[in-house]
mmCIF file of C-alpha atoms in Angstrom:
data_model
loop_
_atom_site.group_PDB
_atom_site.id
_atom_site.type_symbol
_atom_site.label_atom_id
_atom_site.label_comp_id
_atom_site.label_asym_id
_atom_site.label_seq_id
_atom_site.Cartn_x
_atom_site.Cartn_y
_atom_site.Cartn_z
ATOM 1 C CA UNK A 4 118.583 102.962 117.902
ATOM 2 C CA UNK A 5 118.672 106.432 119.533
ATOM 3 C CA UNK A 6 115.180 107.333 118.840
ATOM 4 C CA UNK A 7 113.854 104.093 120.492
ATOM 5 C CA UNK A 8 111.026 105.241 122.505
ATOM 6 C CA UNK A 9 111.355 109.221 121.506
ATOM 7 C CA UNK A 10 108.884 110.801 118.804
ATOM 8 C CA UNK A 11 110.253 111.371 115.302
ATOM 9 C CA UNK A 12 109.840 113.836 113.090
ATOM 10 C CA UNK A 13 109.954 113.507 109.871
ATOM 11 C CA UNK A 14 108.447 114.379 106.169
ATOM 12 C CA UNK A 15 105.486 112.744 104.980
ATOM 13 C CA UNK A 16 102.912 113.395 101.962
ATOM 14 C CA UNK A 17 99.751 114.044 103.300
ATOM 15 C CA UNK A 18 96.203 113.898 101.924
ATOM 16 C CA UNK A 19 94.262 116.624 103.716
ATOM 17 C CA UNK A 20 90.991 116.087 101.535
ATOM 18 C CA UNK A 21 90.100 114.060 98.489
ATOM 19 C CA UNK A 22 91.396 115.270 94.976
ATOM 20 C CA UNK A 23 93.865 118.095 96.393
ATOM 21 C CA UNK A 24 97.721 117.967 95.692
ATOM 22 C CA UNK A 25 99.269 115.707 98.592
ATOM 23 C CA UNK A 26 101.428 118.058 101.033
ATOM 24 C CA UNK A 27 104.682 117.095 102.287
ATOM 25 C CA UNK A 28 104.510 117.745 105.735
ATOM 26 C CA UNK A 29 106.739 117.187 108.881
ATOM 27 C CA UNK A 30 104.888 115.110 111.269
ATOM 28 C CA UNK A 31 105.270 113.564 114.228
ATOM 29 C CA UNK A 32 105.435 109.686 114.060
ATOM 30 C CA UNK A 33 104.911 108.395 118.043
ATOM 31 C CA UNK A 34 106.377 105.285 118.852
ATOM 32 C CA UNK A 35 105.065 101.604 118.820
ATOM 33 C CA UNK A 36 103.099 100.257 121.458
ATOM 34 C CA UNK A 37 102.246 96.717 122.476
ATOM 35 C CA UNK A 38 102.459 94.553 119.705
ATOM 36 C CA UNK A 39 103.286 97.381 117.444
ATOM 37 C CA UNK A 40 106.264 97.783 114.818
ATOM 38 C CA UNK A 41 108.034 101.500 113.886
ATOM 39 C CA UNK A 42 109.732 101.005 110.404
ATOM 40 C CA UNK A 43 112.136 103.610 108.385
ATOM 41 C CA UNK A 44 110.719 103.125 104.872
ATOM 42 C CA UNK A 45 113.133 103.721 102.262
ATOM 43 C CA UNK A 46 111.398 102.942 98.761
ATOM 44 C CA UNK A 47 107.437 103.296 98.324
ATOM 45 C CA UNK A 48 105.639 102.385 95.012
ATOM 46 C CA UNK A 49 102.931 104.164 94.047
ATOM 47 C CA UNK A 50 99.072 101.956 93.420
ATOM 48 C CA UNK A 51 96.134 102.299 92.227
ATOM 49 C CA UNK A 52 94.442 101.791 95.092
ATOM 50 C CA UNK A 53 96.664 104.717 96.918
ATOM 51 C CA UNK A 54 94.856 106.828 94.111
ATOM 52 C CA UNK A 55 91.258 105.214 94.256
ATOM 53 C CA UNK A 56 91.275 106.502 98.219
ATOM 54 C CA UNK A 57 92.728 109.694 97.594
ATOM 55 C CA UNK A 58 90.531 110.456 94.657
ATOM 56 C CA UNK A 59 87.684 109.740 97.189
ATOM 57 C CA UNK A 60 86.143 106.661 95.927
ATOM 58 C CA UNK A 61 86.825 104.436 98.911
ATOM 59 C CA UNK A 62 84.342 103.781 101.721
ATOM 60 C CA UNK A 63 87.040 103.521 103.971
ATOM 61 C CA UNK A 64 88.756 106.738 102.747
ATOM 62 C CA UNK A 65 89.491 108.792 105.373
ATOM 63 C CA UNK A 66 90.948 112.562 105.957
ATOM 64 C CA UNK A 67 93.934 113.821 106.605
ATOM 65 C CA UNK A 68 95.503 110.933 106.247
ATOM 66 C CA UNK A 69 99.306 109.120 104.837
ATOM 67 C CA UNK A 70 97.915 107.120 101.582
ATOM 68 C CA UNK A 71 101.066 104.280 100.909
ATOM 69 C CA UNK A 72 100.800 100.698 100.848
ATOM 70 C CA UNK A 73 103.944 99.431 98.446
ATOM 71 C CA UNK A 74 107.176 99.874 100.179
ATOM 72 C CA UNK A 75 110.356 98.297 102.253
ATOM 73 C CA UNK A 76 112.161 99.683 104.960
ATOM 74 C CA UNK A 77 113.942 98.654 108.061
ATOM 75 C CA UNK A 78 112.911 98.341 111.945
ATOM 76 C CA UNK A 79 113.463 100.691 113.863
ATOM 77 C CA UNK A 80 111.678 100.157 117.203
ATOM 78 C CA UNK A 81 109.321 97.674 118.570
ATOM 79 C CA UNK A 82 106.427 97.962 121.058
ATOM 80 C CA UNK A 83 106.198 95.379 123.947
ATOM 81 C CA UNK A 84 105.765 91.838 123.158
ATOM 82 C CA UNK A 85 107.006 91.601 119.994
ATOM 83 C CA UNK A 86 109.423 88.891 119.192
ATOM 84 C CA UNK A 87 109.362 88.361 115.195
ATOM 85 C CA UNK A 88 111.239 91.167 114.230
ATOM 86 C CA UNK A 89 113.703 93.277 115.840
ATOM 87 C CA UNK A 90 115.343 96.531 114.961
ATOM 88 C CA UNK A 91 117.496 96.850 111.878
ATOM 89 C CA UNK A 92 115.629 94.133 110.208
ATOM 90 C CA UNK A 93 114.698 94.642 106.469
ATOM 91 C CA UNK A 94 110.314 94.350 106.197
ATOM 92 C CA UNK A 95 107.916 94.909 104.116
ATOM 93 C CA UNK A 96 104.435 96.101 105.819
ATOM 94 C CA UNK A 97 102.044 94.063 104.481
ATOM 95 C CA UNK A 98 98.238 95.428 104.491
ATOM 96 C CA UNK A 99 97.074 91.933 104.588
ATOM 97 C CA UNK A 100 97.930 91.322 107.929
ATOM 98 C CA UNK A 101 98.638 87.768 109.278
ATOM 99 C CA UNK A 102 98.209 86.767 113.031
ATOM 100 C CA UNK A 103 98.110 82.988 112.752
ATOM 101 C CA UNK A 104 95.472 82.550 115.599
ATOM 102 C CA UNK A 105 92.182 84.344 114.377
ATOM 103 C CA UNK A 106 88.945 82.151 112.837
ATOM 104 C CA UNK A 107 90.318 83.140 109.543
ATOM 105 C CA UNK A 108 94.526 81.766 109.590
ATOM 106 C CA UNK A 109 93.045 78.946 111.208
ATOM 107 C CA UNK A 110 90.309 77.912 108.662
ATOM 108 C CA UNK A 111 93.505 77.417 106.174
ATOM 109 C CA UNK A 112 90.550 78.413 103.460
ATOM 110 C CA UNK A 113 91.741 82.154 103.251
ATOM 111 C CA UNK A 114 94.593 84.699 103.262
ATOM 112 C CA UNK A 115 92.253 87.398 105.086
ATOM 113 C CA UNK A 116 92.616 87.976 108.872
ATOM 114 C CA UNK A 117 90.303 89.059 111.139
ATOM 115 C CA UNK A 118 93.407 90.452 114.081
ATOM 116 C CA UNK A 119 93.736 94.009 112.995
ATOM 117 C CA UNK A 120 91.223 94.893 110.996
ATOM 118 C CA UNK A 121 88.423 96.465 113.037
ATOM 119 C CA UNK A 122 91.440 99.306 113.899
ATOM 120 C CA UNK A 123 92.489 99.189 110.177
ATOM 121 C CA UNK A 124 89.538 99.789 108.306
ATOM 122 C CA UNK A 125 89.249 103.143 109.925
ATOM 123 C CA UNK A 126 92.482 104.731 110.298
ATOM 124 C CA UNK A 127 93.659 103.772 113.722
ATOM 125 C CA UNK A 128 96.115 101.203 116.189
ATOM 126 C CA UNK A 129 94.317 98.467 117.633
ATOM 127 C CA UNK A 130 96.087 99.067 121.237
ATOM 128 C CA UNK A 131 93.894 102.188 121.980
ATOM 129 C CA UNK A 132 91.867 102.628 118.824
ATOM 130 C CA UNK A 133 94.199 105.925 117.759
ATOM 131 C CA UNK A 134 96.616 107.120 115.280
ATOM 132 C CA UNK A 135 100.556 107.593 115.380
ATOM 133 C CA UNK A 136 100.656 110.307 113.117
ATOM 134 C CA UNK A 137 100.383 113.703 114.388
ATOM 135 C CA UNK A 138 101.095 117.527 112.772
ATOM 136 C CA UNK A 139 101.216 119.713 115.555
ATOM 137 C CA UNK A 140 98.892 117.785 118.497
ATOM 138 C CA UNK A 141 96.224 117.151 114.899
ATOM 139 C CA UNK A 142 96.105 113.447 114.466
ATOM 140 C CA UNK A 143 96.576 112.061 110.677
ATOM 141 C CA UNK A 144 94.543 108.744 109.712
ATOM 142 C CA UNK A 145 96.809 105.790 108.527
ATOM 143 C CA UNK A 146 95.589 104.040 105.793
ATOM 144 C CA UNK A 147 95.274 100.050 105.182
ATOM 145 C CA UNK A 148 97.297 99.320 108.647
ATOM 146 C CA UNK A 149 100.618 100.628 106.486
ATOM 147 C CA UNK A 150 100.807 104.491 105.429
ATOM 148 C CA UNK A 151 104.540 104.202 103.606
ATOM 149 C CA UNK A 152 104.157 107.617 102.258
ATOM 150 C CA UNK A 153 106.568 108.232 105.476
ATOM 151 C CA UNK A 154 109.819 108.391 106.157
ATOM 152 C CA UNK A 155 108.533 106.490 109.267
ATOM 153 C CA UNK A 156 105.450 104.839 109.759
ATOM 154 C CA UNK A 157 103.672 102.357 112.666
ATOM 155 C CA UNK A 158 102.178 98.989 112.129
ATOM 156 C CA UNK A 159 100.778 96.098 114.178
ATOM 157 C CA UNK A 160 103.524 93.331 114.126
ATOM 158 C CA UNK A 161 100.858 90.661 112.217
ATOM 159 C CA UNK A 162 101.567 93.130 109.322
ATOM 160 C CA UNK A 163 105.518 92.764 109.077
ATOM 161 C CA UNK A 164 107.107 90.547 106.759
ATOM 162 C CA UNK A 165 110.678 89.957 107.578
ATOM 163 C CA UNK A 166 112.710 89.782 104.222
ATOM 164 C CA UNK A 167 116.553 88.490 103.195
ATOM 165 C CA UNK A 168 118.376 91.298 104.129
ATOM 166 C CA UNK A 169 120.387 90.986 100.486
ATOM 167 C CA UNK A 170 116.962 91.862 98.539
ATOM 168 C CA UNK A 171 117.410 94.986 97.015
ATOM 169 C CA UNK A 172 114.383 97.593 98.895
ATOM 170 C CA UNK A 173 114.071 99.845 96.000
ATOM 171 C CA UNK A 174 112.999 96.332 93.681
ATOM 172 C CA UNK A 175 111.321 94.300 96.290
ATOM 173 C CA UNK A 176 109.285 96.998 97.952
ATOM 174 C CA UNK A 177 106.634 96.095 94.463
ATOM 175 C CA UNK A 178 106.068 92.376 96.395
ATOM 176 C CA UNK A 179 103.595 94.673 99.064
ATOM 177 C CA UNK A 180 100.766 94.451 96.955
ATOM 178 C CA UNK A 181 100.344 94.605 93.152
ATOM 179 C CA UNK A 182 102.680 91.834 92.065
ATOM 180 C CA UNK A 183 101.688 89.452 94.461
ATOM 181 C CA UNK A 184 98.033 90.094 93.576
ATOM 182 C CA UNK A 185 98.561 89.211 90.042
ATOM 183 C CA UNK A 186 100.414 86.245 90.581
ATOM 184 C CA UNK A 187 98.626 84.810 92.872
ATOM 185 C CA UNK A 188 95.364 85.444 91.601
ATOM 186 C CA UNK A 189 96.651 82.772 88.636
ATOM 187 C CA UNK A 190 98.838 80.182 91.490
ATOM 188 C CA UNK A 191 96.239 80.456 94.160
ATOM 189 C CA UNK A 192 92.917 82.198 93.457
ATOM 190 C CA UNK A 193 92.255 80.449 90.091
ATOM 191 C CA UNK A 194 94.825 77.378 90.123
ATOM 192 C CA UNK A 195 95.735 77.571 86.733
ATOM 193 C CA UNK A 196 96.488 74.504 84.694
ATOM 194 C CA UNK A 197 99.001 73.301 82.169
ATOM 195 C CA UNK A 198 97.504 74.006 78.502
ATOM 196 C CA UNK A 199 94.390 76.420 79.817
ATOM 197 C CA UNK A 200 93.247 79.654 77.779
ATOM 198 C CA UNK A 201 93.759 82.800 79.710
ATOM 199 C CA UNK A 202 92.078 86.573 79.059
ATOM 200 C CA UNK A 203 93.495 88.904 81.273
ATOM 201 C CA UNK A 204 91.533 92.733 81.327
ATOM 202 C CA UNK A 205 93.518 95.486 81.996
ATOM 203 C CA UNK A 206 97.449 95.778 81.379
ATOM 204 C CA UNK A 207 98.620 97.871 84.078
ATOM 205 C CA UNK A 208 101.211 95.976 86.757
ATOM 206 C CA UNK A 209 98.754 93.790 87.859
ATOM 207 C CA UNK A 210 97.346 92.536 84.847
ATOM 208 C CA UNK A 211 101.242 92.066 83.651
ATOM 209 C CA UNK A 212 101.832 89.917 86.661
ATOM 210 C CA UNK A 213 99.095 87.488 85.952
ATOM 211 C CA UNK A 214 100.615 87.426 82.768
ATOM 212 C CA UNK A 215 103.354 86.521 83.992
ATOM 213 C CA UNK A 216 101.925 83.889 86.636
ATOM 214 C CA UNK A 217 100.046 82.572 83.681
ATOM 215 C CA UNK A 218 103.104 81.819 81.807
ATOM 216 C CA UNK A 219 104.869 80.021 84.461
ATOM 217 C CA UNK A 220 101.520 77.719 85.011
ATOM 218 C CA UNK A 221 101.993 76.420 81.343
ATOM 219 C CA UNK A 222 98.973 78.564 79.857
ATOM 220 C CA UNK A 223 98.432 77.597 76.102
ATOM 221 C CA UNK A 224 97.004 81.513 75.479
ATOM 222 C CA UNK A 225 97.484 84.412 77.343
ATOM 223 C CA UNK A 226 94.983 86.875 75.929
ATOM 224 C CA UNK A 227 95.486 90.481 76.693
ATOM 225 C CA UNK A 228 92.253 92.944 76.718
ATOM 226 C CA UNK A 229 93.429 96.841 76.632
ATOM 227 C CA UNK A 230 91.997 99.877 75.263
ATOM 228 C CA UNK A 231 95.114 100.853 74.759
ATOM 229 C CA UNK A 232 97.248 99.222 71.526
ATOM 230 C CA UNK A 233 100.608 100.850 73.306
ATOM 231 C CA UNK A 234 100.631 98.620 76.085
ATOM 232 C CA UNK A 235 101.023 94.886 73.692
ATOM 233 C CA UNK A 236 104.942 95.345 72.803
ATOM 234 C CA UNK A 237 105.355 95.664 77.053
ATOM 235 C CA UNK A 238 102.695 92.917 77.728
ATOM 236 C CA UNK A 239 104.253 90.667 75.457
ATOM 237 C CA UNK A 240 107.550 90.238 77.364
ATOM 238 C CA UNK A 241 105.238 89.393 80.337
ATOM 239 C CA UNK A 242 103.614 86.479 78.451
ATOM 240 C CA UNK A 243 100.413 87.662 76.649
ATOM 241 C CA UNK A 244 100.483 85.957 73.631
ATOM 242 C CA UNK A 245 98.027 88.106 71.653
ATOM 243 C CA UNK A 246 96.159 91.142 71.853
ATOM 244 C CA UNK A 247 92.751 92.141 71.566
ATOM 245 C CA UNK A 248 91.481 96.282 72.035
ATOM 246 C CA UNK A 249 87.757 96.003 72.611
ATOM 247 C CA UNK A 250 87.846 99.544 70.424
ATOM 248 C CA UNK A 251 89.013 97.328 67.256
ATOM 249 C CA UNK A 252 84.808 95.778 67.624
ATOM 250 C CA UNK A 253 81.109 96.099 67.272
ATOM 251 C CA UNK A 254 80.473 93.258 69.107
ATOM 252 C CA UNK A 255 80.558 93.055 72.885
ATOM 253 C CA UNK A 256 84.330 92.034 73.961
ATOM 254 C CA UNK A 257 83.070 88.646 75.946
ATOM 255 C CA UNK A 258 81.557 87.526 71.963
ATOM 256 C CA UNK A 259 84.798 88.447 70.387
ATOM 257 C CA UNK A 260 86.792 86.140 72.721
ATOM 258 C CA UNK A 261 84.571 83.476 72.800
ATOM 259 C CA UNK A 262 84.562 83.143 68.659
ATOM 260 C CA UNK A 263 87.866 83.349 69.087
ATOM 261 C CA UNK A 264 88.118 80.850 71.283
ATOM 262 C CA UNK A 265 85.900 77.979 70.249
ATOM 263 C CA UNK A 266 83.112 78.461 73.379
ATOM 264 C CA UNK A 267 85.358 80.407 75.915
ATOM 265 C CA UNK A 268 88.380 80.705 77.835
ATOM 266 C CA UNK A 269 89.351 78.687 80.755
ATOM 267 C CA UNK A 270 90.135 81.435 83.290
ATOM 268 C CA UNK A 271 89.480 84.667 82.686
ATOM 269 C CA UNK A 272 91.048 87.788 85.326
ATOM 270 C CA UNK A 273 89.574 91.521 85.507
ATOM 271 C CA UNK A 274 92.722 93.699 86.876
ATOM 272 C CA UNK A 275 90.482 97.058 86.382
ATOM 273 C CA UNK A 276 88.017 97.702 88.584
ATOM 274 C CA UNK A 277 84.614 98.041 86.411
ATOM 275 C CA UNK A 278 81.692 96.390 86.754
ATOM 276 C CA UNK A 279 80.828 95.885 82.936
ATOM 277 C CA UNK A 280 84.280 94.565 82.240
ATOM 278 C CA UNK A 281 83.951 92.066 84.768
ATOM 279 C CA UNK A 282 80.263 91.281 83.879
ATOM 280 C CA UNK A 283 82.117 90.596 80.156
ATOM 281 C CA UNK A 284 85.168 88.743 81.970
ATOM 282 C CA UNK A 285 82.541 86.596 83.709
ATOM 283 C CA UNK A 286 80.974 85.924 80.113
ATOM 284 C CA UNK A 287 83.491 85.091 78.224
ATOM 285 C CA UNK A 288 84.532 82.014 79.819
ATOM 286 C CA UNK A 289 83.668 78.433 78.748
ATOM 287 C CA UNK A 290 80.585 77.045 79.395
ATOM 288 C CA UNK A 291 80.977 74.034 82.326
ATOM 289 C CA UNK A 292 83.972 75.184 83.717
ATOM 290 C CA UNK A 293 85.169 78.689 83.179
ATOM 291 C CA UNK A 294 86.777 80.640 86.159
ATOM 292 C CA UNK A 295 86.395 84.490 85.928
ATOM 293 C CA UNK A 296 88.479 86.295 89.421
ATOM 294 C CA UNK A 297 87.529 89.717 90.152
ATOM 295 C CA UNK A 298 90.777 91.283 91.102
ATOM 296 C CA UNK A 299 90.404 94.900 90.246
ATOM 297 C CA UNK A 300 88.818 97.132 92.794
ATOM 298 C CA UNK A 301 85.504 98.405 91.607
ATOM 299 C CA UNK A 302 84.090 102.218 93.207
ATOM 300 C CA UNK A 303 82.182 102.985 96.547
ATOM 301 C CA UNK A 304 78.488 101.638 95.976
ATOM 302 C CA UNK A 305 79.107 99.808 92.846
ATOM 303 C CA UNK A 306 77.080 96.236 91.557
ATOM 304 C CA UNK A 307 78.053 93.200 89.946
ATOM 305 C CA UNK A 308 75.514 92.036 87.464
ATOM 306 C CA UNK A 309 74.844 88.887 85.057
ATOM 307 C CA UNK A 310 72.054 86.246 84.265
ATOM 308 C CA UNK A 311 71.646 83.290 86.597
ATOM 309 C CA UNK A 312 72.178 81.298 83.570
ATOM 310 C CA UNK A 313 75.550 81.980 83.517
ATOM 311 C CA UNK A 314 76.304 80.312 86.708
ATOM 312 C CA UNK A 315 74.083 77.509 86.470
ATOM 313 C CA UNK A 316 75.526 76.549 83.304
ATOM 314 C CA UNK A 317 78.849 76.137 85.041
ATOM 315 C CA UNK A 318 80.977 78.971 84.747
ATOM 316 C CA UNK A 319 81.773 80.251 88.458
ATOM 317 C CA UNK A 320 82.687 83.600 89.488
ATOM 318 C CA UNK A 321 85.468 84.224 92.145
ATOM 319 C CA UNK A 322 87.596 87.332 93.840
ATOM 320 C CA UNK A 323 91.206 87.700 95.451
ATOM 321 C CA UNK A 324 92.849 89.825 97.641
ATOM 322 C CA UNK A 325 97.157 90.087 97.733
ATOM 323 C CA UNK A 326 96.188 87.103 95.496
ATOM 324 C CA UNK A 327 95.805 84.729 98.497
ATOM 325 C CA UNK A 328 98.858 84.824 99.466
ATOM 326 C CA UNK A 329 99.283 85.183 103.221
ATOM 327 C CA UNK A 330 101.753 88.003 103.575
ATOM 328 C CA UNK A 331 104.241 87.084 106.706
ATOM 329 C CA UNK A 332 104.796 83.599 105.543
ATOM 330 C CA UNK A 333 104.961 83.744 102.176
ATOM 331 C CA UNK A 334 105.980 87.497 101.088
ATOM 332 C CA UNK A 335 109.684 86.334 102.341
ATOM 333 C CA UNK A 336 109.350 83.169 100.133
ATOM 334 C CA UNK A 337 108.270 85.553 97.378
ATOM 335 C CA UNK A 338 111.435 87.885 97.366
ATOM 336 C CA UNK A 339 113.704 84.575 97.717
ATOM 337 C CA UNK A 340 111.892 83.630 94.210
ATOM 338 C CA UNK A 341 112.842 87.169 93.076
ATOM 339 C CA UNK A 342 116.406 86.494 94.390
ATOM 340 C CA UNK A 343 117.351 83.352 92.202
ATOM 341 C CA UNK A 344 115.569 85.218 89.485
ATOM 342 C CA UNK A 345 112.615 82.890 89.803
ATOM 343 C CA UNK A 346 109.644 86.133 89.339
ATOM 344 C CA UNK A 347 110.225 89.665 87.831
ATOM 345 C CA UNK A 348 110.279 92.570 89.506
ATOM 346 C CA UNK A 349 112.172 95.079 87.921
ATOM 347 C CA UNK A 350 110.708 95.353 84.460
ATOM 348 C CA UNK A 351 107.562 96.424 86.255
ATOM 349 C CA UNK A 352 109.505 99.626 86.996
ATOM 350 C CA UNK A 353 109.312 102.639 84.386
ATOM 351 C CA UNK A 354 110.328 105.460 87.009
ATOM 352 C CA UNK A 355 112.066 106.262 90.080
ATOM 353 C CA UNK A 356 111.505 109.652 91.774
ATOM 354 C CA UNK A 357 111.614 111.184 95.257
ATOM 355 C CA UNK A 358 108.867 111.606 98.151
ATOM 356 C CA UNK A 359 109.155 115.561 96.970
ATOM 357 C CA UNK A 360 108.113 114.448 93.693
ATOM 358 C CA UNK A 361 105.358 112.347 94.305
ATOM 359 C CA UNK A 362 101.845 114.414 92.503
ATOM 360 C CA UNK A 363 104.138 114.203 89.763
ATOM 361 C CA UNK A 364 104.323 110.600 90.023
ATOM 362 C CA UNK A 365 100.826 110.116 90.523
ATOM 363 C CA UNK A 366 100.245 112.290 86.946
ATOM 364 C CA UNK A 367 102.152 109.667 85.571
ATOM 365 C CA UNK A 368 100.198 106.897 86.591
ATOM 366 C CA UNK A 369 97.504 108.301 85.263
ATOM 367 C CA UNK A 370 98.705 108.596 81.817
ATOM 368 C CA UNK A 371 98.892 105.008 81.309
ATOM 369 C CA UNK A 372 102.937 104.696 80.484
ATOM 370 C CA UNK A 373 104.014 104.233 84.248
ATOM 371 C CA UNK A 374 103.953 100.569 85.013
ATOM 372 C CA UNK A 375 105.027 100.918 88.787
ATOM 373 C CA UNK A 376 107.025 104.298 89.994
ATOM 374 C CA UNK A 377 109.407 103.965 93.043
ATOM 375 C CA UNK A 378 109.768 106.584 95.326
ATOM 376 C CA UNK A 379 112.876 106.867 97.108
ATOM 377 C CA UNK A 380 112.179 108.577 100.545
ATOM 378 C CA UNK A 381 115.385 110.161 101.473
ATOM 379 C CA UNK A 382 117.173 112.456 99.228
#
C-alpha cells in the first residue's frame, strides 16, 4: 500500500483523563516495527472493560490514551520479520496475544501468554518500550496491546488473528473479546456437561453468550440472575430457561437458587464484576462438585471473600480470560463457526453508530438496553 512505511494520520477517540468525554482527534499512527502489525480497523464494538479503564478503575489505566479492544480491520503494513499475515488481510487484534513459544503456549494448561505483555500492561511496543500514537510529537498510551478506537492502530504480530476474508467485519469484529469470553468460559473454563444446572449473573453480552454456550453443551437449566426484569424476553432467545431478579427476595440470592435447586447448581458464571455477587455465585453451587468461574472484571483493589468451608466441602472456585480460548488459533475457527451459522453474533447487536458518535454510544451502554454497539470507523 502507498503508506507502507510513511506515518498516517488519521481520527481517533482519545481519552485524555478518566471520566471526561473522549475527543476525536487526528493523530499520528507511526508505522510497525520488527515483529509489529499496522491494521485499518473498520468496525469497533464498544466493552465494558473499554469503560471500566476509562472510568478510571483499572490499575493499568493509563492517560491519554486510545481505549478499543473489539474490532476487525485489514493489514495494512508489516514490520520486519513478520510472516503470518500480510497486507490486505482481514484480522482481528486480539488482546490475548499468542506467541506459541513462551512458558505459558507451551504448558498447553493456559490461553495467557507471557510474549507481549510486560510492553502491554503499560501502554507501549515491546521493540523499544514506546507508543505509536502521537498528537503533535505528544505520545498517546495504547491500551491492552490493541487500541481499535483508530482508524489505524499498531500491534505485535502474536496479537493478529487472520480471519476468512468472506466474514462480514462489522458482525465478526464482537469475536475480539466478549463473545468468546462467554462461550468459552462454559466449553473451556468450566467444561460443561450434558444435563448440568447452570446460573449465569449478569445479562449483558457476556452473560448472553454463556447462555448461549450453555445451551449448545446440553444444559438441563440455564438460570438467569438480573436486576433487571427487561432483560428475560432477550435472554431467553439466548437459552436461559428461567429468570430470577434478586430484587423479587428477602433472602440472599445464593439461598434462593439453591431451594430452587435441590442443594445447588452445577456451574455457576459471574459476568459482572462484583465481589458479593461472585461470593453468592460461589455459594450457590452444589455441595461436592459445584464450579463457580469468575468472569466479570471486579475494580482496582477489590477482594474475594467466602468461608473455607465452602471449598473444603467441594465446591471449587475458578476464573477465565477470552474464555480460554487462545486467540490466533482458534479466533479464525470461531468466525468459521459463525460462518455456517454454528454461534450467534448478530443478535448481540442493538446499535450501529459512527467513531463521531461514540460518548453517545457509551451512554447507551450504560443504560442497560445496548447489548453490543458497532462503530463503523469511516463515514
Amino acid at each position: 500500500m502507498a503508506t507502507e512505511g510513511q506515518v498516517i494520520t488519521c481520527k481517533a477517540a482519545v481519552a485524555w483523563e478518566p471520566n471526561k468525554p473522549l475527543v476525536i482527534e487526528d493523530v499520528q499512527v507511526a508505522p510497525p516495527q520488527a515483529g509489529e502489525v499496522r491494521i485499518k480497523i473498520l468496525f469497533t464494538a464498544l466493552c465494558h472493560t473499554d469503560a471500566y479503564t476509562w472510568g478510571g478503575k483499572d490499575p493499568e489505566g493509563l492517560f491519554p490514551c486510545i481505549l478499543g479492544h473489539e474490532a476487525a480491520g485489514i493489514v495494512e503494513s508489516v514490520g520486519e520479520g513478520v510472516t503470518e499475515v500480510q497486507p490486505g488481510d482481514h484480522v482481528i487484534p486480539c488482546y490475548q496475544a499468542e506467541c506459541g513459544e513462551c512458558k505459558f503456549c507451551k504448558s498447553g494448561k493456559t490461553n495467557l501468554c507471557g510474549k507481549v505483555r510486560g510492553a502491554t500492561g503499560v501502554g507501549v511496543m515491546m521493540n523499544d518500550k514506546k507508543s505509536r500514537f502521537s498528537i503533535n510529537g505528544k505520545p498517546l498510551y495504547h491500551f491492552m496491546g490493541t487500541s481499535t478506537f483508530s482508524q489505524y492502530t499498531v500491534v505485535h504480530d502474536v496479537s493478529v488473528a487472520k480471519i476468512d476474508p468472506q466474514a462480514p467485519l462489522d458482525k465478526v469484529c464482537l469475536l475480539g473479546c466478549g463473545v468468546p469470553t462467554g462461550l468459552g468460559a462454559v466449553w473451556n473454563t468450566a467444561k460443561v456437561e450434558p444435563g448440568s444446572i447452570v446460573a449465569i449473573f449478569g445479562l449483558g453480552t457476556v452473560g448472553l453468550a454463556v447462555a448461549e454456550g450453555a445451551k449448545a453443551a446440553g444444559a438441563s437449566r440455564v438460570i438467569g440472575i438480573d436486576i433487571d426484569n427487561k432483560k428475560f424476553d432477550t435472554a431467553k432467545k439466548f437459552g436461559v430457561t428461567e429468570f430470577i431478579n434478586p430484587k423479587d427476595h428477602d433472602k440472599p440470592i445464593q439461598q434462593v437458587i439453591v431451594d430452587l435447586t435441590d442443594g445447588g447448581v452445577d456451574y455457576s458464571f459471574e459476568c459482572i464484576g462484583n465481589v458479593s455477587v461472585m461470593r453468592a455465585a460461589l455459594e450457590c453451587c452444589h455441595k461436592g462438585w459445584g464450579t463457580s468461574v469468575i468472569v466479570g472484571v471486579a475494580a482496582s483493589g477489590q477482594e474475594i471473600s467466602t468461608r473455607p468451608f465452602q471449598l473444603v466441602t467441594g465446591r471449587v472456585w475458578k476464573g477465565t480470560a477470552f474464555g480460554g480460548f487462545k486467540s490466533r488459533s482458534q479466533v479464525p475457527w470461531l468466525v468459521e463457526k459463525y460462518m455456517k451459522k454454528e454461534i450467534k453474533v448478530d443478535e448481540y447487536i442493538t446499535h450501529s453508530m459512527t467513531l463521531g458518535e461514540i460518548n453517545e454510544a457509551f451512554h447507551l451502554m450504560h443504560e442497560g438496553a445496548c447489548l453490543r454497539c458497532v462503530l463503523k470507523m469511516y463515514d
